[in-house]
XYZ file of C-alpha atoms in Angstrom:
675
model
C -27.255 -23.423 -36.117
C -30.737 -23.723 -37.501
C -31.904 -20.985 -39.749
C -35.320 -19.585 -39.148
C -36.933 -17.070 -41.520
C -39.968 -14.929 -41.138
C -42.797 -15.993 -43.438
C -42.923 -12.503 -45.043
C -40.142 -10.059 -44.831
C -41.399 -6.652 -43.720
C -40.438 -3.767 -46.028
C -39.861 -0.337 -44.527
C -39.126 2.927 -46.364
C -36.862 5.370 -44.572
C -34.847 8.460 -45.575
C -31.258 9.169 -45.670
C -29.213 12.384 -46.241
C -25.942 12.058 -48.076
C -23.521 14.629 -49.546
C -23.248 18.359 -48.980
C -26.545 19.026 -50.725
C -28.417 16.905 -48.172
C -30.553 15.375 -50.904
C -33.031 12.910 -49.465
C -32.828 9.302 -50.859
C -35.304 6.538 -49.991
C -34.324 3.089 -49.134
C -35.842 -0.103 -47.742
C -34.885 -2.321 -44.989
C -36.070 -5.839 -44.695
C -36.092 -7.025 -41.079
C -36.017 -10.733 -40.702
C -35.294 -13.275 -37.943
C -32.248 -15.207 -39.093
C -31.168 -17.410 -36.259
C -31.666 -18.640 -32.760
C -28.642 -18.947 -30.444
C -28.687 -19.883 -26.813
C -32.311 -18.896 -26.467
C -31.741 -15.427 -27.954
C -33.342 -14.317 -31.126
C -30.922 -12.482 -33.400
C -32.399 -9.798 -35.616
C -30.657 -8.500 -38.766
C -31.406 -5.658 -41.168
C -30.509 -6.389 -44.765
C -30.328 -3.594 -47.324
C -32.249 -4.278 -50.494
C -32.375 -2.578 -53.864
C -32.005 1.236 -53.577
C -30.348 1.158 -50.132
C -27.303 3.200 -49.529
C -24.352 1.876 -47.514
C -25.041 4.689 -44.956
C -28.586 3.428 -44.607
C -27.450 0.013 -43.463
C -24.773 1.548 -41.269
C -27.407 3.643 -39.525
C -29.071 0.466 -38.246
C -25.746 -1.285 -37.446
C -24.739 1.580 -35.205
C -27.172 0.285 -32.627
C -25.522 -3.144 -32.205
C -23.289 -4.175 -29.345
C -19.734 -4.768 -30.240
C -19.657 -8.359 -29.017
C -22.348 -9.633 -31.375
C -22.276 -10.652 -34.981
C -21.858 -7.576 -37.233
C -25.330 -6.034 -38.114
C -27.158 -8.126 -35.659
C -28.509 -6.441 -32.454
C -29.500 -9.117 -29.933
C -32.910 -9.388 -28.396
C -31.776 -8.224 -24.971
C -30.822 -4.874 -26.408
C -34.074 -4.780 -28.367
C -36.098 -5.822 -25.285
C -34.515 -3.088 -23.145
C -35.072 -0.351 -25.622
C -38.639 -1.517 -26.297
C -39.355 -1.570 -22.583
C -37.952 1.925 -22.122
C -40.445 3.256 -24.689
C -43.426 1.017 -24.247
C -43.139 -0.317 -20.683
C -43.851 -3.961 -21.695
C -41.737 -7.065 -22.206
C -41.621 -9.192 -25.397
C -41.546 -12.961 -25.510
C -42.458 -14.410 -28.934
C -40.515 -14.335 -32.174
C -43.289 -12.287 -33.807
C -43.123 -9.651 -31.091
C -39.300 -9.421 -31.396
C -39.595 -9.052 -35.118
C -42.290 -6.373 -34.823
C -40.381 -4.459 -32.073
C -37.147 -4.330 -34.013
C -39.037 -3.161 -37.041
C -40.881 -0.539 -34.908
C -37.671 0.736 -33.211
C -35.801 1.199 -36.497
C -38.688 2.963 -38.172
C -39.454 5.276 -35.261
C -35.724 6.237 -34.889
C -35.531 6.987 -38.582
C -38.730 9.042 -38.408
C -37.562 10.996 -35.380
C -34.104 11.563 -36.939
C -35.594 13.143 -40.087
C -38.290 15.168 -38.322
C -35.977 16.453 -35.557
C -33.504 17.659 -38.183
C -36.363 19.861 -39.188
C -37.287 20.965 -35.622
C -33.677 21.798 -34.856
C -33.507 23.975 -37.987
C -36.455 26.022 -36.753
C -35.447 25.962 -33.048
C -38.552 24.160 -31.713
C -38.755 21.317 -29.243
C -38.096 17.848 -30.698
C -40.952 15.508 -31.461
C -41.677 12.847 -28.877
C -41.537 9.096 -29.352
C -45.305 8.627 -28.732
C -46.197 11.298 -31.387
C -43.857 9.655 -33.882
C -45.480 6.309 -33.320
C -48.924 7.828 -33.946
C -47.914 8.933 -37.447
C -46.048 5.709 -38.247
C -49.013 3.620 -37.189
C -51.218 5.538 -39.526
C -48.887 4.646 -42.416
C -48.048 1.049 -41.336
C -44.547 2.146 -40.346
C -43.626 3.291 -43.846
C -41.242 6.053 -42.744
C -41.364 8.136 -45.958
C -45.129 8.154 -46.068
C -45.304 8.919 -42.301
C -43.049 11.953 -42.800
C -45.307 13.176 -45.647
C -48.285 12.650 -43.370
C -46.605 14.733 -40.582
C -45.981 17.603 -42.907
C -49.516 17.431 -44.355
C -50.958 17.434 -40.898
C -48.776 20.296 -39.789
C -49.533 22.371 -42.889
C -53.310 21.680 -42.660
C -53.387 22.816 -39.051
C -51.369 25.935 -39.984
C -53.624 26.810 -42.923
C -56.886 26.279 -41.046
C -55.787 27.877 -37.721
C -55.853 24.681 -35.655
C -53.472 25.984 -33.063
C -53.584 27.032 -29.439
C -56.924 25.288 -28.982
C -58.785 26.300 -25.796
C -61.699 23.924 -25.496
C -62.982 25.557 -22.295
C -63.252 29.050 -23.988
C -65.621 30.437 -26.585
C -66.253 29.941 -29.416
C -64.604 26.532 -29.434
C -66.404 25.295 -26.308
C -69.839 25.906 -27.847
C -68.813 24.233 -31.084
C -67.551 21.105 -29.286
C -70.696 20.966 -27.152
C -73.003 21.530 -30.085
C -72.870 17.695 -30.599
C -72.621 17.965 -34.374
C -69.370 16.017 -34.209
C -68.511 13.426 -31.646
C -66.653 10.183 -30.991
C -68.792 7.259 -29.751
C -67.564 5.247 -26.714
C -67.988 2.017 -28.559
C -65.892 0.437 -31.358
C -66.665 -1.548 -34.402
C -65.968 -5.301 -34.371
C -62.400 -4.658 -35.625
C -61.676 -2.259 -32.883
C -61.934 0.903 -34.915
C -63.167 4.103 -33.307
C -66.431 5.498 -34.646
C -66.759 9.241 -35.402
C -70.193 10.720 -36.019
C -71.052 14.061 -37.755
C -74.700 15.018 -37.431
C -75.428 17.282 -40.406
C -78.807 18.616 -39.173
C -76.962 20.331 -36.215
C -74.629 22.279 -38.518
C -75.794 25.793 -39.477
C -73.099 27.374 -41.736
C -74.400 30.891 -41.477
C -74.122 30.758 -37.671
C -70.770 28.974 -37.594
C -67.241 30.041 -38.416
C -65.687 27.368 -40.557
C -62.284 27.247 -38.933
C -63.862 26.958 -35.498
C -65.827 23.888 -36.765
C -62.541 22.451 -37.977
C -60.881 23.267 -34.681
C -63.601 21.245 -32.892
C -63.264 18.357 -35.334
C -59.484 18.276 -34.933
C -59.704 18.453 -31.241
C -62.096 15.507 -30.911
C -60.259 13.361 -33.496
C -57.047 13.978 -31.509
C -58.837 12.738 -28.421
C -59.756 9.549 -30.395
C -56.248 8.850 -31.708
C -54.701 9.348 -28.238
C -55.837 5.749 -27.849
C -53.319 3.084 -28.948
C -56.274 0.893 -29.979
C -57.515 3.603 -32.421
C -53.969 4.087 -33.760
C -53.818 0.383 -34.510
C -57.359 -0.327 -35.660
C -58.291 2.930 -37.379
C -61.408 5.061 -37.687
C -64.885 4.774 -39.113
C -66.522 7.979 -40.057
C -70.321 8.296 -40.166
C -71.835 11.370 -41.877
C -75.494 11.373 -40.705
C -77.597 13.416 -43.067
C -80.973 12.223 -41.692
C -83.342 15.181 -41.220
C -80.935 17.715 -42.714
C -81.529 19.993 -45.652
C -79.508 21.955 -48.085
C -78.962 24.850 -45.568
C -77.057 22.376 -43.318
C -74.706 21.450 -46.023
C -71.356 23.206 -46.649
C -69.482 21.969 -49.756
C -66.133 23.646 -48.845
C -66.199 22.118 -45.317
C -67.039 18.737 -46.832
C -64.015 18.895 -49.055
C -61.768 19.935 -46.195
C -62.940 17.114 -43.915
C -62.438 14.512 -46.643
C -58.964 15.834 -47.425
C -58.128 15.814 -43.784
C -59.261 12.204 -43.312
C -57.652 10.862 -46.458
C -54.206 12.411 -46.164
C -53.684 14.867 -43.305
C -54.601 13.176 -40.113
C -52.736 10.441 -38.224
C -55.438 7.791 -38.320
C -56.256 4.926 -40.700
C -59.553 5.680 -42.345
C -61.435 2.336 -42.518
C -64.608 3.558 -44.155
C -66.976 6.542 -44.503
C -70.715 5.827 -44.205
C -72.971 8.527 -45.511
C -76.434 7.949 -44.150
C -79.777 9.292 -45.329
C -78.424 11.475 -48.085
C -81.162 13.425 -49.910
C -81.396 13.483 -53.696
C -79.767 16.939 -54.096
C -76.557 15.588 -52.385
C -75.663 13.628 -55.572
C -74.296 16.821 -57.283
C -72.006 18.075 -54.454
C -70.829 14.507 -53.869
C -69.914 14.026 -57.480
C -67.749 17.234 -57.099
C -66.113 15.955 -53.896
C -65.526 12.430 -55.256
C -63.434 13.848 -58.068
C -60.837 14.849 -55.430
C -60.514 11.301 -54.143
C -58.256 8.522 -55.133
C -59.924 5.273 -56.119
C -58.762 3.598 -52.948
C -60.452 6.199 -50.765
C -63.532 6.331 -52.925
C -64.024 2.617 -52.508
C -64.296 3.117 -48.733
C -67.221 5.520 -49.020
C -70.744 3.972 -48.823
C -73.925 5.994 -49.307
C -76.614 4.182 -47.339
C -80.240 4.395 -46.439
C -80.908 4.544 -42.686
C -82.256 0.965 -42.860
C -78.932 -0.286 -44.441
C -76.529 0.965 -41.782
C -76.885 -2.215 -39.711
C -75.537 -4.183 -42.629
C -72.177 -2.465 -42.136
C -72.107 -2.008 -38.407
C -73.775 -4.019 -35.669
C -76.518 -2.339 -33.629
C -74.240 -2.360 -30.561
C -72.031 0.202 -32.355
C -74.764 2.596 -33.513
C -76.813 5.367 -31.890
C -80.549 4.806 -31.544
C -81.446 7.222 -34.314
C -79.531 5.042 -36.754
C -81.130 1.824 -35.617
C -78.619 1.025 -32.851
C -78.618 0.456 -29.128
C -76.237 3.287 -28.035
C -78.087 5.877 -25.952
C -76.646 9.406 -26.201
C -77.763 13.016 -25.835
C -75.895 15.009 -28.411
C -76.368 18.172 -26.350
C -74.411 16.747 -23.391
C -72.327 13.914 -24.802
C -69.178 15.885 -25.518
C -68.837 17.291 -22.041
C -66.705 14.183 -21.308
C -64.012 15.339 -23.710
C -63.465 18.810 -22.275
C -61.383 18.002 -19.234
C -58.836 15.911 -21.080
C -57.036 18.963 -22.453
C -56.299 20.436 -19.052
C -52.627 20.294 -18.161
C -51.696 18.649 -21.504
C -50.257 21.245 -23.889
C -50.425 20.346 -27.579
C -46.947 19.540 -28.789
C -47.900 20.841 -32.216
C -48.594 24.339 -31.109
C -44.910 25.247 -31.015
C -44.188 23.491 -34.259
C -46.983 25.314 -36.047
C -46.570 28.695 -34.412
C -42.881 29.227 -35.277
C -43.743 29.978 -38.885
C -46.980 31.806 -38.417
C -47.145 35.585 -38.971
C -49.465 37.091 -36.287
C -52.300 37.634 -38.704
C -53.369 34.930 -41.189
C -56.415 34.115 -43.293
C -57.738 31.701 -40.756
C -57.613 34.283 -37.890
C -60.479 36.254 -39.330
C -64.094 35.314 -39.098
C -64.526 36.798 -42.569
C -63.287 33.976 -44.856
C -65.079 32.470 -47.874
C -68.057 30.536 -46.603
C -71.037 28.570 -47.931
C -73.630 29.873 -50.288
C -71.528 32.719 -51.597
C -73.051 34.415 -54.623
C -71.449 35.569 -57.890
C -72.316 39.096 -58.827
C -74.897 37.891 -61.303
C -76.479 35.690 -58.724
C -76.510 38.616 -56.337
C -78.216 40.860 -58.871
C -80.881 38.152 -59.482
C -81.282 37.668 -55.819
C -81.926 41.342 -55.121
C -84.173 41.564 -58.184
C -86.249 38.565 -56.863
C -86.454 39.632 -53.195
C -86.651 43.364 -53.847
C -86.199 45.906 -51.105
C -88.942 44.411 -48.941
C -87.360 40.990 -48.962
C -83.946 42.439 -48.142
C -85.450 44.305 -45.252
C -86.963 41.051 -43.997
C -83.569 39.374 -44.295
C -82.117 42.138 -42.058
C -84.848 41.517 -39.472
C -83.601 37.859 -39.278
C -80.236 39.194 -38.347
C -81.556 41.847 -35.937
C -83.570 39.208 -34.027
C -80.428 37.219 -33.147
C -79.279 38.139 -29.628
C -75.649 39.025 -29.176
C -73.470 36.139 -28.162
C -71.287 37.245 -25.248
C -71.340 39.566 -22.290
C -71.209 43.402 -21.715
C -70.044 43.365 -18.104
C -67.217 45.938 -18.568
C -69.415 48.418 -20.575
C -72.183 48.282 -18.005
C -69.882 48.553 -14.997
C -71.060 51.699 -12.988
C -67.568 53.247 -13.285
C -67.615 52.990 -17.101
C -71.157 54.118 -17.943
C -70.093 57.722 -18.419
C -67.685 56.622 -21.084
C -70.453 55.284 -23.283
C -72.037 57.839 -25.722
C -75.270 55.828 -25.769
C -76.546 53.680 -22.949
C -77.897 51.074 -25.277
C -74.704 50.607 -27.273
C -72.225 48.654 -25.145
C -69.333 46.656 -26.553
C -68.741 42.942 -26.085
C -66.345 41.895 -23.405
C -64.628 39.297 -25.601
C -63.638 41.753 -28.400
C -63.221 45.059 -26.560
C -59.994 46.961 -26.958
C -58.212 47.193 -23.612
C -56.089 50.252 -22.787
C -52.738 49.675 -21.082
C -52.925 50.572 -17.401
C -50.109 53.020 -16.527
C -48.553 53.603 -13.129
C -49.516 56.935 -11.610
C -52.793 57.067 -13.642
C -56.267 56.130 -12.322
C -57.940 55.410 -15.662
C -59.394 51.948 -16.231
C -58.597 49.904 -19.314
C -62.074 50.552 -20.748
C -62.999 52.359 -23.957
C -66.110 51.691 -25.982
C -64.253 50.181 -28.896
C -64.151 46.627 -30.467
C -61.653 44.808 -32.547
C -63.361 43.695 -35.827
C -61.916 41.325 -38.442
C -61.630 42.219 -42.095
C -61.564 39.949 -45.132
C -58.929 37.349 -44.308
C -57.405 39.677 -41.757
C -57.585 39.418 -37.961
C -58.335 42.755 -36.194
C -58.381 44.757 -39.425
C -60.577 47.492 -37.784
C -61.353 49.000 -34.448
C -65.018 49.947 -34.466
C -65.664 52.685 -31.887
C -68.043 55.443 -30.933
C -67.454 59.132 -31.656
C -65.190 60.297 -28.821
C -66.775 62.226 -25.939
C -64.919 65.112 -24.291
C -64.135 62.808 -21.329
C -62.762 60.086 -23.607
C -60.514 62.112 -25.969
C -57.455 61.081 -24.028
C -58.513 57.410 -24.004
C -59.116 57.542 -27.781
C -55.629 58.896 -28.517
C -54.111 56.366 -26.060
C -55.823 53.591 -28.028
C -54.537 55.042 -31.366
C -51.025 55.094 -30.041
C -50.984 51.729 -28.235
C -52.538 49.942 -31.288
C -50.086 51.706 -33.648
C -52.982 52.932 -35.711
C -52.064 54.635 -39.032
C -55.495 55.596 -40.407
C -58.655 56.891 -38.736
C -62.048 56.900 -40.544
C -64.861 59.241 -39.422
C -68.190 58.818 -41.146
C -70.135 61.575 -39.412
C -70.126 65.323 -38.821
C -69.872 66.952 -35.351
C -73.559 67.781 -35.532
C -76.409 66.369 -37.665
C -80.059 67.333 -37.486
C -79.339 69.665 -34.638
C -77.873 66.836 -32.477
C -74.288 66.402 -31.336
C -72.794 63.350 -32.936
C -69.183 63.502 -32.107
C -66.657 65.722 -30.211
C -63.859 67.671 -31.830
C -61.036 65.405 -30.763
C -58.337 66.621 -33.158
C -56.929 70.016 -34.119
C -58.780 71.349 -37.237
C -56.394 73.977 -38.512
C -52.818 73.423 -39.992
C -50.114 73.829 -37.369
C -52.576 73.826 -34.439
C -52.144 71.289 -31.737
C -53.982 69.806 -28.741
C -52.412 68.064 -25.810
C -54.000 64.982 -24.224
C -51.851 64.018 -21.206
C -48.451 62.938 -22.520
C -49.694 62.809 -26.083
C -49.685 65.957 -28.256
C -51.553 65.878 -31.569
C -50.488 68.374 -34.242
C -52.221 69.183 -37.513
C -49.710 68.963 -40.381
C -52.113 69.820 -43.197
C -55.643 69.369 -44.552
C -56.767 68.391 -48.047
C -60.397 69.093 -49.064
C -61.771 66.538 -51.449
C -65.246 66.360 -53.140
C -66.809 64.212 -50.454
C -64.292 64.038 -47.647
C -61.449 65.733 -45.816
C -58.043 64.238 -45.388
C -55.946 65.464 -42.555
C -52.397 64.505 -41.688
C -51.746 64.409 -37.985
C -48.618 63.900 -35.914
C -48.717 62.262 -32.473
C -45.835 63.134 -30.077
C -45.448 60.855 -27.093
C -43.494 62.973 -24.629
C -42.927 60.098 -22.266
C -41.362 57.840 -24.908
C -39.977 60.688 -26.991
C -41.436 59.207 -30.167
C -43.555 60.633 -32.968
C -45.858 59.063 -35.510
C -48.035 60.190 -38.321
C -51.685 59.294 -38.617
C -54.014 60.121 -41.490
C -57.562 61.145 -40.552
C -60.402 60.832 -43.059
C -63.791 62.480 -42.583
C -66.536 61.406 -44.894
C -68.945 64.424 -45.504
C -71.515 63.065 -47.923
C -73.677 60.976 -45.659
C -77.015 62.745 -45.235
C -78.413 63.627 -41.792
C -81.033 61.004 -42.186
C -81.106 57.660 -44.042
C -78.317 56.648 -46.448
C -76.635 58.204 -49.486
C -78.769 58.052 -52.658
C -75.755 56.713 -54.534
C -72.796 54.667 -53.234
C -70.300 56.240 -55.740
C -68.912 58.774 -53.235
C -68.618 56.122 -50.440
C -66.846 53.715 -52.843
C -64.340 56.455 -53.777
C -63.837 57.261 -50.100
C -63.252 53.576 -49.360
C -60.665 53.316 -52.072
C -58.793 56.415 -50.772
C -58.770 54.839 -47.287
C -57.424 51.502 -48.564
C -54.737 53.215 -50.611
C -53.594 55.284 -47.687
C -53.453 52.242 -45.369
C -51.348 50.313 -47.940
C -48.998 53.262 -48.292
C -48.643 53.706 -44.544
C -48.130 49.982 -43.964
C -45.545 49.743 -46.720
C -43.507 52.521 -45.075
C -43.183 50.309 -42.032
C -40.963 47.925 -43.906
C -41.189 44.771 -41.745
C -44.929 44.692 -41.726
C -45.105 44.846 -45.547
C -43.054 41.606 -45.581
C -45.454 39.849 -43.340
C -43.237 39.978 -40.272
C -45.845 41.630 -38.085
C -49.546 42.314 -37.829
C -50.924 45.094 -39.954
C -52.186 47.864 -37.626
C -55.963 48.201 -37.470
C -57.985 51.064 -39.105
C -60.030 52.986 -36.550
C -63.562 53.506 -37.911
C -66.199 55.459 -36.055
C -69.432 57.303 -36.658
C -71.483 58.440 -33.621
C -72.451 55.169 -31.925
C -69.843 53.139 -33.797
C -72.276 50.528 -35.199
C -74.466 51.990 -37.994
C -72.282 53.781 -40.568
C -69.209 52.038 -39.086
C -70.806 48.624 -39.698
C -71.857 49.690 -43.214
C -68.351 50.888 -44.111
C -66.664 47.783 -42.805
C -69.232 45.367 -44.447
C -68.777 47.001 -47.749
C -65.018 46.836 -47.446
C -65.145 43.111 -46.588
C -67.593 42.220 -49.311
C -65.777 44.156 -52.051
C -62.438 42.597 -51.013
C -63.812 39.038 -51.350
C -65.564 39.961 -54.592
C -62.279 41.262 -56.074
C -60.360 38.174 -55.034
C -62.863 35.346 -55.717
C -65.776 36.892 -57.616
C -68.263 35.819 -54.853
C -69.653 37.256 -51.577
C -72.326 36.785 -48.989
C -73.735 39.951 -47.392
C -75.975 38.086 -44.889
C -73.047 36.040 -43.618
C -70.673 39.073 -43.485
C -73.064 41.145 -41.393
C -73.982 38.297 -39.121
C -70.373 37.524 -38.336
C -69.517 41.151 -37.888
C -72.201 41.447 -35.203
C -70.418 38.711 -33.211
C -67.565 41.165 -32.700
C -69.178 44.638 -32.693
C -72.673 43.975 -31.396
C -75.617 45.573 -33.271
C -73.446 46.521 -36.293
C -75.597 48.037 -39.047
C -78.560 49.559 -37.211
C -81.197 49.860 -39.822
C -82.633 47.820 -42.757
C -81.841 50.871 -44.945
C -78.108 50.523 -44.077
C -78.319 46.796 -44.826
C -80.059 47.283 -48.167
C -77.443 49.980 -48.952
C -74.758 47.338 -48.763
C -76.376 45.341 -51.519
C -76.967 48.423 -53.607
C -73.352 49.661 -53.103
C -71.916 46.279 -54.224
C -74.061 46.297 -57.415
C -72.928 49.924 -58.142
C -69.357 48.872 -57.684
C -69.756 45.876 -59.939
C -71.353 48.084 -62.666
C -68.493 50.651 -62.464
C -66.026 47.756 -62.740
C -67.726 46.247 -65.719
C -68.708 43.090 -63.929
C -72.358 43.384 -64.846
C -74.386 45.422 -67.348
C -76.074 48.571 -66.191
C -78.013 47.889 -63.065
C -80.564 50.719 -63.534
C -83.329 48.184 -63.003
C -81.941 47.252 -59.630
C -81.536 50.845 -58.459
C -85.095 51.577 -59.629
C -86.348 49.292 -56.902
C -85.873 52.157 -54.416
C -89.548 52.942 -54.907
C -90.772 49.327 -54.415
């Protein structure tokens, strides 16, 4: 029998579990064609250095009993290959490749599905396994590492339950800032294009940008041709400036492409980079391995055609591809319909309901240290900060107000010009036997790294007292913050929706609210209330804080009292949450804090903005007031009503920093009140 050997044995790293401690050991298998018999190619797997006997036995378990030990015949390989890929094999090279592929894929699935069984989620499919193996040239161990990196990146950045037809992801996809061209480079690689001038960090939420990028890259690697031939990434900086650049996003995208996405990165072309880009690029390049750094080229626009033919480039980069970035990505939207993402279940099983990425308030671009903030305020002065607020105020709300403006709900709005957005409104549970709608003028608002940390709402009206307490009960609220008096300047600001005296009670339908005690502090009152649900026969305690030092007009002259009040609220929320047990261990979402003034946007927005900014300052030493307020207004429209309130946020942060010893005395900053 003539012996035929492959020109180059193909090495493959797999994993094996032995012993009670299930320690993972790596081994290699060399697949080679050994002999030809009666027109049938015989394929054998030979264990090499580092292989365990169990590893070799795992491959041999697939062989038919009537064949030479350890040698599955080509008919069996053909049948199994056809069952997965739907195509037949004929040549020696194809047989060699398919045997290699089958063994690697089975090993990969065996290891990954041990993990999925452990967490009671659906097993990974063959096609998904091949996608990860292709990206690592069927090196099983590296493919498993890639799988877990991909899963962890998606979990960390909130790339889960993507709904491309819903906002805000739909708008991000259709912005055209990132897309996949419908042409390939000469090697067959897909071409991805990021257009920097279309990216506006202060108007975008970073994790939504990453969601769009993941979604579109996934569409690209659905193609077997892309899996096989890889990806070329073009970062088009032509016509962009520093405000379009986001260093943190750039780091995440490169980390994704180099080690957390199932695609072979062929090269990265950075086109039209301005001079200032050298500094951030030098920072990013430190994170890259030499092998990845070698694939990055910084080019002038005129040099792009030296790396890709004109047939592969859009017109603005000297190519022939005609495309309208505003409409190009429409073609990608329908592909998600009816095709659930297999990774959603895998990622979601380990996610607590509220994670960093859920919130719009996460560290973003252009954050300032406290010293930079002090210099910024000193340079711009009060007039400049007021102008900055006008830039925010001029932005129209993104979303609709249909429910607030419905004729049947108008009487539930304290002010006709302060509706709440449909996409973030709190919905009451409709109950049988009751005629009330699900509407209340209240909005979920994110906190720093916390989804739905607050409910911003108006001061309750007499006809909405019951709705207010229903919301408190249904959302399991533990703390209520009130930043207004009942009357100010001779005008009614809020109704008396809770019993003021100890042991007094008020009934609101099946909810009875009892006053258990009042503490009078220097600048606020703290009342302990008990809610008794007579239908469910349950009782809960809620702490009510009323801030009393906000003047009838304008803002407080000093932020000290509000900072003390904020700390008291934070402390009570932590105490109340810890008493829940499970929530303190991350097993459930932390209940929101209800915050209201009169309209639920002015002082409410100021309180929440200050809480968010100080939380980030305490954790990272940086913050961005403009970004915080801009993002807050996407959830509670019109938050922070006046430039005085906006400036007060800056001033309060500086006062806090001075009290904490972060900066020297800021009397020069506070003296700007007269400027």
